[in-house]
Amino acid sequence: MLYLFGGIFVVAVGILIFALRGGKPAGQDLLEERIGESVPSSRATKKSKDKSSVIGAAIDRAVKGRGFTQDLSTQLARAGWKVTVGEFIVLSVTIGLGASLLLFLLGRALLIPVGILLGVFGPRIYVGMRKNKRLKTFNGQLGDALNLMVNSLRAGYSVLQAMEVISQEMPQPIAEEFGRVVLEIQLGVNFDVAMGNLLRRMPSADLDLLITAMSVQREVGGNLAEVLDAISFTIRERVRIKGEIKALTAQGKATGTIITILPFALVILISLINPGFIGPLYQEPCGWAMLGVSFVLIVIGYVIIGKITDIEV
């Protein structure tokens, strides 16, 4: 059994290393989905295909068209994690097998399903954390980016040139996202479609407001600089109010986190100090019922505290 797990783990690691070699960014996959087919002779597309690994390409072809593929590709693009769907699957399998092998070597064979679950959900949780952090950073930069766009428009730049200024002068991730919009428009994608793709990658309420205002202005005309200036002020005020609310609710969130973690920490501590004292809690049916009820109540309390401290602006 040990040799079997070891062999599977070595093969998985080899596949992961081979698949990650020369992978293309997830954002580029989304771009090629929209414009790659219309520009088949593009040098950049050919170069990217030449560099992509055989294993990664094979897995991508195998899962292409599946229901989860498009969603996973979008999540990776939103997180800014430069791996393809195939590489992500290989990474998840490798983590699951590695964790299972480690638990087996430590004599915890009963916990092997935990290692498998770690490989299934661990990368997903990491992608979610990266996505939320990136979106939060994007929302924080959007007000300054609009201010820069307004100044560029008043200086005589076009909308596309103003977006290019954002991609050159602003930090990541907003520079990368607006740079991608500029690239799509330069390659022939309709302006509204390109902005819709941006909203797909960055599902922000502030960005949705910006795109709606720009679409209306393109239809009916008017001074775009003044409209964007008003939107920029609104976004900056919203960010300021969110910061104040975050400071006021920090104590409540910390309290909820500590109260949630404390019972688990006490159980682990007592188990290490005096296993015989807490042993009946795991061995008796009454103890199992107590653990189940306690877990449900802890989760309910954490959710309620989270709802109270989560104030929408």
mmCIF file of C-alpha atoms in Angstrom:
data_model
loop_
_atom_site.group_PDB
_atom_site.id
_atom_site.type_symbol
_atom_site.label_atom_id
_atom_site.label_comp_id
_atom_site.label_asym_id
_atom_site.label_seq_id
_atom_site.Cartn_x
_atom_site.Cartn_y
_atom_site.Cartn_z
ATOM 1 C CA MET A 1 0.000 0.000 0.000
ATOM 2 C CA LEU A 2 2.841 2.370 0.851
ATOM 3 C CA TYR A 3 4.557 1.772 -2.476
ATOM 4 C CA LEU A 4 1.248 2.312 -4.284
ATOM 5 C CA PHE A 5 0.650 5.685 -2.617
ATOM 6 C CA GLY A 6 4.269 6.669 -3.191
ATOM 7 C CA GLY A 7 4.125 5.782 -6.867
ATOM 8 C CA ILE A 8 0.861 7.637 -7.406
ATOM 9 C CA PHE A 9 2.220 10.710 -5.621
ATOM 10 C CA VAL A 10 5.451 10.743 -7.662
ATOM 11 C CA VAL A 11 3.484 10.430 -10.909
ATOM 12 C CA ALA A 12 1.103 13.213 -9.859
ATOM 13 C CA VAL A 13 3.987 15.530 -8.957
ATOM 14 C CA GLY A 14 5.642 14.807 -12.301
ATOM 15 C CA ILE A 15 2.404 15.571 -14.143
ATOM 16 C CA LEU A 16 2.003 18.803 -12.173
ATOM 17 C CA ILE A 17 5.525 20.000 -12.972
ATOM 18 C CA PHE A 18 5.107 19.107 -16.638
ATOM 19 C CA ALA A 19 1.673 20.706 -16.852
ATOM 20 C CA LEU A 20 2.731 23.943 -15.211
ATOM 21 C CA ARG A 21 5.636 24.359 -17.608
ATOM 22 C CA GLY A 22 4.840 27.142 -20.047
ATOM 23 C CA GLY A 23 1.213 27.523 -19.004
ATOM 24 C CA LYS A 24 -0.683 30.549 -20.217
ATOM 25 C CA PRO A 25 -2.543 32.967 -17.977
ATOM 26 C CA ALA A 26 -6.176 32.331 -17.169
ATOM 27 C CA GLY A 27 -7.026 35.840 -18.311
ATOM 28 C CA GLN A 28 -5.509 35.084 -21.685
ATOM 29 C CA ASP A 29 -7.777 32.031 -21.948
ATOM 30 C CA LEU A 30 -10.803 34.295 -21.504
ATOM 31 C CA LEU A 31 -9.460 36.706 -24.106
ATOM 32 C CA GLU A 32 -8.878 33.899 -26.602
ATOM 33 C CA GLU A 33 -12.402 32.615 -25.989
ATOM 34 C CA ARG A 34 -13.753 35.910 -27.278
ATOM 35 C CA ILE A 35 -11.307 36.911 -30.003
ATOM 36 C CA GLY A 36 -8.977 33.972 -30.642
ATOM 37 C CA GLU A 37 -11.280 32.260 -33.114
ATOM 38 C CA SER A 38 -11.652 35.419 -35.177
ATOM 39 C CA VAL A 39 -7.864 35.891 -35.345
ATOM 40 C CA PRO A 40 -6.599 32.333 -35.981
ATOM 41 C CA SER A 41 -3.357 33.488 -37.561
ATOM 42 C CA SER A 42 -2.386 35.681 -34.635
ATOM 43 C CA ARG A 43 1.274 35.237 -33.737
ATOM 44 C CA ALA A 44 0.524 35.643 -30.048
ATOM 45 C CA THR A 45 -2.064 32.857 -30.189
ATOM 46 C CA LYS A 46 0.275 30.510 -32.054
ATOM 47 C CA LYS A 47 3.128 31.266 -29.665
ATOM 48 C CA SER A 48 0.910 30.629 -26.650
ATOM 49 C CA LYS A 49 -0.280 27.321 -28.097
ATOM 50 C CA ASP A 50 3.286 26.241 -28.799
ATOM 51 C CA LYS A 51 4.299 26.984 -25.222
ATOM 52 C CA SER A 52 1.317 25.289 -23.561
ATOM 53 C CA SER A 53 2.149 21.864 -22.142
ATOM 54 C CA VAL A 54 0.892 18.636 -23.662
ATOM 55 C CA ILE A 55 -0.661 17.387 -20.412
ATOM 56 C CA GLY A 56 -2.352 20.699 -19.636
ATOM 57 C CA ALA A 57 -3.693 20.944 -23.179
ATOM 58 C CA ALA A 58 -4.951 17.369 -23.058
ATOM 59 C CA ILE A 59 -6.831 17.969 -19.813
ATOM 60 C CA ASP A 60 -8.221 21.253 -21.140
ATOM 61 C CA ARG A 61 -9.523 19.437 -24.225
ATOM 62 C CA ALA A 62 -11.000 16.670 -22.083
ATOM 63 C CA VAL A 63 -12.976 19.057 -19.887
ATOM 64 C CA LYS A 64 -13.829 21.587 -22.591
ATOM 65 C CA GLY A 65 -17.552 22.135 -22.888
ATOM 66 C CA ARG A 66 -18.321 20.767 -19.437
ATOM 67 C CA GLY A 67 -20.577 22.811 -17.192
ATOM 68 C CA PHE A 68 -17.931 23.547 -14.572
ATOM 69 C CA THR A 69 -15.161 24.500 -16.997
ATOM 70 C CA GLN A 70 -16.445 27.950 -17.942
ATOM 71 C CA ASP A 71 -17.245 28.798 -14.323
ATOM 72 C CA LEU A 72 -13.834 27.627 -13.110
ATOM 73 C CA SER A 73 -12.081 29.555 -15.886
ATOM 74 C CA THR A 74 -13.977 32.706 -14.873
ATOM 75 C CA GLN A 75 -13.112 32.207 -11.203
ATOM 76 C CA LEU A 76 -9.414 31.787 -12.038
ATOM 77 C CA ALA A 77 -9.483 34.954 -14.159
ATOM 78 C CA ARG A 78 -11.195 36.891 -11.367
ATOM 79 C CA ALA A 79 -8.574 35.651 -8.925
ATOM 80 C CA GLY A 80 -5.756 36.636 -11.275
ATOM 81 C CA TRP A 81 -4.191 33.179 -10.848
ATOM 82 C CA LYS A 82 -2.236 32.424 -14.006
ATOM 83 C CA VAL A 83 -3.076 28.742 -14.409
ATOM 84 C CA THR A 84 -5.395 27.004 -16.827
ATOM 85 C CA VAL A 85 -8.314 24.777 -15.882
ATOM 86 C CA GLY A 86 -6.277 21.651 -16.654
ATOM 87 C CA GLU A 87 -3.373 22.817 -14.506
ATOM 88 C CA PHE A 88 -5.774 23.623 -11.675
ATOM 89 C CA ILE A 89 -7.217 20.100 -11.823
ATOM 90 C CA VAL A 90 -3.731 18.566 -11.765
ATOM 91 C CA LEU A 91 -2.816 20.766 -8.806
ATOM 92 C CA SER A 92 -5.922 19.678 -6.889
ATOM 93 C CA VAL A 93 -5.201 15.991 -7.548
ATOM 94 C CA THR A 94 -1.584 16.399 -6.469
ATOM 95 C CA ILE A 95 -2.536 18.137 -3.223
ATOM 96 C CA GLY A 96 -5.130 15.470 -2.429
ATOM 97 C CA LEU A 97 -2.731 12.589 -3.084
ATOM 98 C CA GLY A 98 0.122 14.294 -1.238
ATOM 99 C CA ALA A 99 -1.993 14.982 1.846
ATOM 100 C CA SER A 100 -3.367 11.426 1.792
ATOM 101 C CA LEU A 101 0.136 9.962 1.516
ATOM 102 C CA LEU A 102 1.382 12.126 4.382
ATOM 103 C CA LEU A 103 -1.487 11.036 6.628
ATOM 104 C CA PHE A 104 -0.830 7.398 5.699
ATOM 105 C CA LEU A 105 2.860 7.704 6.571
ATOM 106 C CA LEU A 106 1.940 9.292 9.900
ATOM 107 C CA GLY A 107 -0.253 6.295 10.739
ATOM 108 C CA ARG A 108 -3.542 8.169 10.306
ATOM 109 C CA ALA A 109 -5.076 6.074 7.539
ATOM 110 C CA LEU A 110 -8.578 6.848 8.783
ATOM 111 C CA LEU A 111 -7.970 10.528 7.963
ATOM 112 C CA ILE A 112 -7.124 9.858 4.304
ATOM 113 C CA PRO A 113 -10.589 11.134 3.217
ATOM 114 C CA VAL A 114 -9.671 14.415 4.909
ATOM 115 C CA GLY A 115 -6.597 14.653 2.667
ATOM 116 C CA ILE A 116 -8.740 13.987 -0.396
ATOM 117 C CA LEU A 117 -11.185 16.695 0.669
ATOM 118 C CA LEU A 118 -8.233 19.041 1.141
ATOM 119 C CA GLY A 119 -7.243 18.502 -2.477
ATOM 120 C CA VAL A 120 -10.821 19.012 -3.676
ATOM 121 C CA PHE A 121 -11.717 22.106 -1.651
ATOM 122 C CA GLY A 122 -8.335 23.603 -0.685
ATOM 123 C CA PRO A 123 -7.477 25.144 -4.086
ATOM 124 C CA ARG A 124 -11.085 26.310 -4.465
ATOM 125 C CA ILE A 125 -10.923 28.112 -1.123
ATOM 126 C CA TYR A 126 -7.594 29.676 -2.136
ATOM 127 C CA VAL A 127 -9.098 30.885 -5.425
ATOM 128 C CA GLY A 128 -12.047 32.373 -3.548
ATOM 129 C CA MET A 129 -9.751 34.229 -1.148
ATOM 130 C CA ARG A 130 -7.644 35.594 -4.002
ATOM 131 C CA LYS A 131 -10.762 36.597 -5.935
ATOM 132 C CA ASN A 132 -12.270 38.478 -2.985
ATOM 133 C CA LYS A 133 -8.988 40.224 -2.206
ATOM 134 C CA ARG A 134 -8.473 41.217 -5.838
ATOM 135 C CA LEU A 135 -12.034 42.525 -6.177
ATOM 136 C CA LYS A 136 -11.681 44.510 -2.967
ATOM 137 C CA THR A 137 -8.436 46.054 -4.225
ATOM 138 C CA PHE A 138 -10.069 46.832 -7.579
ATOM 139 C CA ASN A 139 -12.992 48.605 -5.907
ATOM 140 C CA GLY A 140 -10.569 50.638 -3.822
ATOM 141 C CA GLN A 141 -8.664 51.744 -6.942
ATOM 142 C CA LEU A 142 -11.708 52.486 -9.098
ATOM 143 C CA GLY A 143 -12.327 55.990 -7.700
ATOM 144 C CA ASP A 144 -8.754 57.113 -8.407
ATOM 145 C CA ALA A 145 -8.872 55.490 -11.842
ATOM 146 C CA LEU A 146 -12.028 57.420 -12.720
ATOM 147 C CA ASN A 147 -10.425 60.642 -11.521
ATOM 148 C CA LEU A 148 -7.470 59.921 -13.813
ATOM 149 C CA MET A 149 -9.850 59.182 -16.696
ATOM 150 C CA VAL A 150 -11.749 62.434 -16.107
ATOM 151 C CA ASN A 151 -8.513 64.452 -16.190
ATOM 152 C CA SER A 152 -7.422 62.640 -19.364
ATOM 153 C CA LEU A 153 -10.751 63.361 -21.088
ATOM 154 C CA ARG A 154 -10.545 67.029 -20.136
ATOM 155 C CA ALA A 155 -7.033 67.110 -21.557
ATOM 156 C CA GLY A 156 -8.406 66.017 -24.931
ATOM 157 C CA TYR A 157 -7.863 62.259 -24.817
ATOM 158 C CA SER A 158 -10.407 59.815 -26.212
ATOM 159 C CA VAL A 159 -12.083 57.237 -23.972
ATOM 160 C CA LEU A 160 -9.807 54.490 -25.277
ATOM 161 C CA GLN A 161 -6.705 56.626 -24.711
ATOM 162 C CA ALA A 162 -7.908 57.461 -21.191
ATOM 163 C CA MET A 163 -8.272 53.740 -20.448
ATOM 164 C CA GLU A 164 -4.790 53.159 -21.789
ATOM 165 C CA VAL A 165 -3.484 55.819 -19.409
ATOM 166 C CA ILE A 166 -5.114 53.890 -16.538
ATOM 167 C CA SER A 167 -3.433 50.673 -17.685
ATOM 168 C CA GLN A 168 -0.063 52.448 -17.733
ATOM 169 C CA GLU A 169 -0.244 54.629 -14.629
ATOM 170 C CA MET A 170 -2.402 52.735 -12.125
ATOM 171 C CA PRO A 171 -1.230 49.745 -10.041
ATOM 172 C CA GLN A 172 -2.533 46.202 -10.338
ATOM 173 C CA PRO A 173 -5.127 44.787 -10.684
ATOM 174 C CA ILE A 174 -7.024 47.693 -12.252
ATOM 175 C CA ALA A 175 -4.196 48.400 -14.711
ATOM 176 C CA GLU A 176 -4.299 44.820 -15.987
ATOM 177 C CA GLU A 177 -8.086 44.787 -16.354
ATOM 178 C CA PHE A 178 -8.344 48.095 -18.235
ATOM 179 C CA GLY A 179 -5.347 47.105 -20.338
ATOM 180 C CA ARG A 180 -7.234 43.988 -21.340
ATOM 181 C CA VAL A 181 -10.241 46.094 -22.325
ATOM 182 C CA VAL A 182 -8.018 48.286 -24.498
ATOM 183 C CA LEU A 183 -6.513 45.201 -26.139
ATOM 184 C CA GLU A 184 -9.921 43.709 -26.890
ATOM 185 C CA ILE A 185 -11.181 46.949 -28.455
ATOM 186 C CA GLN A 186 -8.021 47.304 -30.540
ATOM 187 C CA LEU A 187 -8.549 43.767 -31.838
ATOM 188 C CA GLY A 188 -12.065 44.612 -33.019
ATOM 189 C CA VAL A 189 -14.331 43.739 -30.092
ATOM 190 C CA ASN A 190 -17.312 46.052 -29.654
ATOM 191 C CA PHE A 191 -16.924 48.616 -26.847
ATOM 192 C CA ASP A 192 -20.022 47.464 -24.961
ATOM 193 C CA VAL A 193 -18.967 43.820 -25.269
ATOM 194 C CA ALA A 194 -15.474 44.588 -23.985
ATOM 195 C CA MET A 195 -16.874 46.476 -20.997
ATOM 196 C CA GLY A 196 -19.302 43.608 -20.376
ATOM 197 C CA ASN A 197 -16.341 41.226 -20.336
ATOM 198 C CA LEU A 198 -14.653 43.493 -17.779
ATOM 199 C CA LEU A 199 -17.770 43.328 -15.592
ATOM 200 C CA ARG A 200 -17.767 39.563 -15.963
ATOM 201 C CA ARG A 201 -14.204 39.386 -14.649
ATOM 202 C CA MET A 202 -14.809 42.017 -11.960
ATOM 203 C CA PRO A 203 -18.421 41.765 -10.681
ATOM 204 C CA SER A 204 -18.418 45.135 -8.925
ATOM 205 C CA ALA A 205 -21.503 47.271 -8.292
ATOM 206 C CA ASP A 206 -19.424 50.436 -8.770
ATOM 207 C CA LEU A 207 -18.078 49.153 -12.075
ATOM 208 C CA ASP A 208 -21.606 48.267 -13.185
ATOM 209 C CA LEU A 209 -22.645 51.865 -12.455
ATOM 210 C CA LEU A 210 -19.703 53.154 -14.493
ATOM 211 C CA ILE A 211 -20.440 50.905 -17.474
ATOM 212 C CA THR A 212 -24.130 51.840 -17.447
ATOM 213 C CA ALA A 213 -23.290 55.554 -17.395
ATOM 214 C CA MET A 214 -20.824 55.191 -20.276
ATOM 215 C CA SER A 215 -23.319 53.181 -22.345
ATOM 216 C CA VAL A 216 -26.048 55.775 -21.804
ATOM 217 C CA GLN A 217 -23.665 58.588 -22.702
ATOM 218 C CA ARG A 218 -22.700 56.822 -25.931
ATOM 219 C CA GLU A 219 -26.391 56.577 -26.847
ATOM 220 C CA VAL A 220 -27.672 60.041 -25.928
ATOM 221 C CA GLY A 221 -24.464 62.104 -25.846
ATOM 222 C CA GLY A 222 -23.392 64.616 -23.239
ATOM 223 C CA ASN A 223 -20.290 65.551 -21.294
ATOM 224 C CA LEU A 224 -18.732 62.247 -20.274
ATOM 225 C CA ALA A 225 -16.115 63.912 -18.080
ATOM 226 C CA GLU A 226 -18.762 65.487 -15.853
ATOM 227 C CA VAL A 227 -20.696 62.225 -15.577
ATOM 228 C CA LEU A 228 -17.578 60.280 -14.625
ATOM 229 C CA ASP A 229 -16.584 63.005 -12.165
ATOM 230 C CA ALA A 230 -19.914 62.616 -10.353
ATOM 231 C CA ILE A 231 -19.586 58.821 -10.354
ATOM 232 C CA SER A 232 -16.014 59.093 -9.071
ATOM 233 C CA PHE A 233 -17.183 61.240 -6.153
ATOM 234 C CA THR A 234 -19.949 58.731 -5.364
ATOM 235 C CA ILE A 235 -17.523 55.805 -5.412
ATOM 236 C CA ARG A 236 -14.968 57.570 -3.210
ATOM 237 C CA GLU A 237 -17.674 58.452 -0.676
ATOM 238 C CA ARG A 238 -18.899 54.860 -0.676
ATOM 239 C CA VAL A 239 -15.369 53.593 -0.053
ATOM 240 C CA ARG A 240 -14.981 56.077 2.815
ATOM 241 C CA ILE A 241 -18.269 55.042 4.400
ATOM 242 C CA LYS A 242 -17.364 51.368 4.034
ATOM 243 C CA GLY A 243 -14.085 52.049 5.834
ATOM 244 C CA GLU A 244 -15.908 53.729 8.709
ATOM 245 C CA ILE A 245 -18.406 50.860 8.958
ATOM 246 C CA LYS A 246 -15.566 48.343 8.923
ATOM 247 C CA ALA A 247 -13.897 50.136 11.828
ATOM 248 C CA LEU A 248 -17.155 50.281 13.811
ATOM 249 C CA THR A 249 -17.991 46.600 13.238
ATOM 250 C CA ALA A 250 -14.454 45.269 13.754
ATOM 251 C CA GLN A 251 -15.088 44.514 17.437
ATOM 252 C CA GLY A 252 -18.251 42.550 16.680
ATOM 253 C CA LYS A 253 -16.534 40.518 13.956
ATOM 254 C CA ALA A 254 -13.569 39.783 16.224
ATOM 255 C CA THR A 255 -15.927 38.718 19.005
ATOM 256 C CA GLY A 256 -17.780 36.342 16.681
ATOM 257 C CA THR A 257 -14.520 34.813 15.457
ATOM 258 C CA ILE A 258 -13.119 34.314 18.959
ATOM 259 C CA ILE A 259 -16.356 32.835 20.313
ATOM 260 C CA THR A 260 -16.476 30.441 17.346
ATOM 261 C CA ILE A 261 -12.862 29.284 17.658
ATOM 262 C CA LEU A 262 -12.787 29.059 21.474
ATOM 263 C CA PRO A 263 -14.814 25.795 21.904
ATOM 264 C CA PHE A 264 -12.689 23.954 19.324
ATOM 265 C CA ALA A 265 -9.487 25.253 20.886
ATOM 266 C CA LEU A 266 -10.614 24.120 24.350
ATOM 267 C CA VAL A 267 -11.486 20.633 23.079
ATOM 268 C CA ILE A 268 -8.078 20.270 21.421
ATOM 269 C CA LEU A 269 -6.268 21.603 24.493
ATOM 270 C CA ILE A 270 -8.073 19.306 26.926
ATOM 271 C CA SER A 271 -7.524 16.347 24.584
ATOM 272 C CA LEU A 272 -3.771 16.996 24.699
ATOM 273 C CA ILE A 273 -3.586 17.631 28.430
ATOM 274 C CA ASN A 274 -6.030 15.011 29.763
ATOM 275 C CA PRO A 275 -7.359 12.646 27.048
ATOM 276 C CA GLY A 276 -9.122 10.408 29.573
ATOM 277 C CA PHE A 277 -11.213 13.281 30.897
ATOM 278 C CA ILE A 278 -12.712 14.205 27.527
ATOM 279 C CA GLY A 279 -12.650 10.676 26.059
ATOM 280 C CA PRO A 280 -16.308 9.823 26.875
ATOM 281 C CA LEU A 281 -17.370 12.782 24.754
ATOM 282 C CA TYR A 282 -16.145 10.872 21.671
ATOM 283 C CA GLN A 283 -17.100 7.362 22.820
ATOM 284 C CA GLU A 284 -20.640 7.666 24.178
ATOM 285 C CA PRO A 285 -23.761 8.281 22.043
ATOM 286 C CA CYS A 286 -24.744 11.080 24.407
ATOM 287 C CA GLY A 287 -21.388 12.736 23.758
ATOM 288 C CA TRP A 288 -21.881 12.462 20.004
ATOM 289 C CA ALA A 289 -25.279 14.123 20.311
ATOM 290 C CA MET A 290 -23.775 16.905 22.427
ATOM 291 C CA LEU A 291 -21.024 17.460 19.872
ATOM 292 C CA GLY A 292 -23.527 17.599 17.015
ATOM 293 C CA VAL A 293 -25.850 20.045 18.769
ATOM 294 C CA SER A 294 -22.922 22.203 19.887
ATOM 295 C CA PHE A 295 -21.501 22.360 16.362
ATOM 296 C CA VAL A 296 -24.863 23.361 14.886
ATOM 297 C CA LEU A 297 -25.375 26.075 17.507
ATOM 298 C CA ILE A 298 -21.842 27.428 16.987
ATOM 299 C CA VAL A 299 -22.393 27.653 13.234
ATOM 300 C CA ILE A 300 -25.774 29.358 13.709
ATOM 301 C CA GLY A 301 -24.255 31.869 16.139
ATOM 302 C CA TYR A 302 -21.387 32.646 13.760
ATOM 303 C CA VAL A 303 -23.786 33.184 10.842
ATOM 304 C CA ILE A 304 -26.044 35.459 12.919
ATOM 305 C CA ILE A 305 -23.119 37.584 14.129
ATOM 306 C CA GLY A 306 -21.857 37.806 10.539
ATOM 307 C CA LYS A 307 -25.266 38.989 9.313
ATOM 308 C CA ILE A 308 -25.456 41.631 12.052
ATOM 309 C CA THR A 309 -21.999 43.039 11.304
ATOM 310 C CA ASP A 310 -22.392 42.869 7.490
ATOM 311 C CA ILE A 311 -23.854 46.273 6.592
ATOM 312 C CA GLU A 312 -24.455 46.993 2.912
ATOM 313 C CA VAL A 313 -23.642 50.464 1.587
#
